[in-house]
Amino acid sequence: MTEGKQLPCRHLFHEACLSIWLGEHTTCPVCNMKLEFDKETNMTSKNALPTLKEHMQELERVNKLEAVEEEKKEEAKAADSIKSSVQFGFFREAESRDSAKQEKERLQVEVNNRNEIIEETKRNKKD
């Protein structure tokens, strides 16, 4: 159904079917809500009731807005993830520099120890 009418109770009907029903009744065919109906204009007292097409357009608009909001959330999430990755990368880089510095210091101590052993061995040979 592409064309229809929504009653104040929010039930949707094909306009031709609703027109026939309201020609004989003053209630909603589904929930029996009393409708104030003007038989001259063939409209309920709430003339601003949307047609089904208008209702579907509004739903589409709301869905697009929700999709845009969801996209914004995903972009923010991705940005946070990138930010975290960058921060973690800097942390890992600093950690790597610290490890390299510690390794260099360890190797220097080892070299110094070996040099001391060599020097001691040379002294012992001279004696």
mmCIF file of N, CA and C in Angstrom, residues 10 53-71 73:
data_model
loop_
_atom_site.group_PDB
_atom_site.id
_atom_site.type_symbol
_atom_site.label_atom_id
_atom_site.label_comp_id
_atom_site.label_asym_id
_atom_site.label_seq_id
_atom_site.Cartn_x
_atom_site.Cartn_y
_atom_site.Cartn_z
ATOM 1 N N ARG A 10 -3.512 6.110 15.369
ATOM 2 C CA ARG A 10 -2.283 5.680 14.699
ATOM 3 C C ARG A 10 -2.469 4.457 13.795
ATOM 4 N N LYS A 53 1.932 7.559 2.763
ATOM 5 C CA LYS A 53 3.124 7.993 2.024
ATOM 6 C C LYS A 53 3.927 8.987 2.859
ATOM 7 N N GLU A 54 3.239 9.953 3.471
ATOM 8 C CA GLU A 54 3.914 10.936 4.324
ATOM 9 C C GLU A 54 4.535 10.245 5.540
ATOM 10 N N HIS A 55 3.801 9.291 6.077
ATOM 11 C CA HIS A 55 4.298 8.532 7.220
ATOM 12 C C HIS A 55 5.583 7.785 6.838
ATOM 13 N N MET A 56 5.576 7.144 5.690
ATOM 14 C CA MET A 56 6.748 6.398 5.226
ATOM 15 C C MET A 56 7.922 7.345 4.949
ATOM 16 N N GLN A 57 7.640 8.526 4.405
ATOM 17 C CA GLN A 57 8.690 9.512 4.172
ATOM 18 C C GLN A 57 9.306 9.962 5.496
ATOM 19 N N GLU A 58 8.471 10.148 6.498
ATOM 20 C CA GLU A 58 8.971 10.551 7.812
ATOM 21 C C GLU A 58 9.826 9.439 8.422
ATOM 22 N N LEU A 59 9.370 8.196 8.280
ATOM 23 C CA LEU A 59 10.168 7.074 8.773
ATOM 24 C C LEU A 59 11.513 7.004 8.056
ATOM 25 N N GLU A 60 11.497 7.227 6.760
ATOM 26 C CA GLU A 60 12.742 7.218 5.984
ATOM 27 C C GLU A 60 13.677 8.326 6.454
ATOM 28 N N ARG A 61 13.118 9.507 6.715
ATOM 29 C CA ARG A 61 13.919 10.635 7.195
ATOM 30 C C ARG A 61 14.539 10.307 8.556
ATOM 31 N N VAL A 62 13.722 9.737 9.442
ATOM 32 C CA VAL A 62 14.220 9.365 10.772
ATOM 33 C C VAL A 62 15.305 8.300 10.652
ATOM 34 N N ASN A 63 15.087 7.316 9.775
ATOM 35 C CA ASN A 63 16.095 6.265 9.575
ATOM 36 C C ASN A 63 17.401 6.838 9.056
ATOM 37 N N LYS A 64 17.309 7.806 8.144
ATOM 38 C CA LYS A 64 18.532 8.451 7.628
ATOM 39 C C LYS A 64 19.248 9.198 8.737
ATOM 40 N N LEU A 65 18.482 9.912 9.565
ATOM 41 C CA LEU A 65 19.093 10.632 10.691
ATOM 42 C C LEU A 65 19.781 9.656 11.647
ATOM 43 N N GLU A 66 19.115 8.539 11.919
ATOM 44 C CA GLU A 66 19.709 7.531 12.797
ATOM 45 C C GLU A 66 20.972 6.951 12.173
ATOM 46 N N ALA A 67 20.948 6.747 10.857
ATOM 47 C CA ALA A 67 22.130 6.213 10.164
ATOM 48 C C ALA A 67 23.286 7.207 10.239
ATOM 49 N N VAL A 68 22.973 8.495 10.083
ATOM 50 C CA VAL A 68 24.010 9.523 10.188
ATOM 51 C C VAL A 68 24.575 9.544 11.600
ATOM 52 N N GLU A 69 23.720 9.457 12.599
ATOM 53 C CA GLU A 69 24.176 9.439 13.988
ATOM 54 C C GLU A 69 25.050 8.212 14.247
ATOM 55 N N GLU A 70 24.631 7.071 13.725
ATOM 56 C CA GLU A 70 25.408 5.842 13.891
ATOM 57 C C GLU A 70 26.762 5.979 13.197
ATOM 58 N N GLU A 71 26.758 6.592 12.015
ATOM 59 C CA GLU A 71 28.011 6.811 11.286
ATOM 60 C C GLU A 71 28.947 7.729 12.077
ATOM 61 N N LYS A 73 28.986 8.052 15.322
ATOM 62 C CA LYS A 73 29.486 7.265 16.446
ATOM 63 C C LYS A 73 30.627 6.353 15.995
#
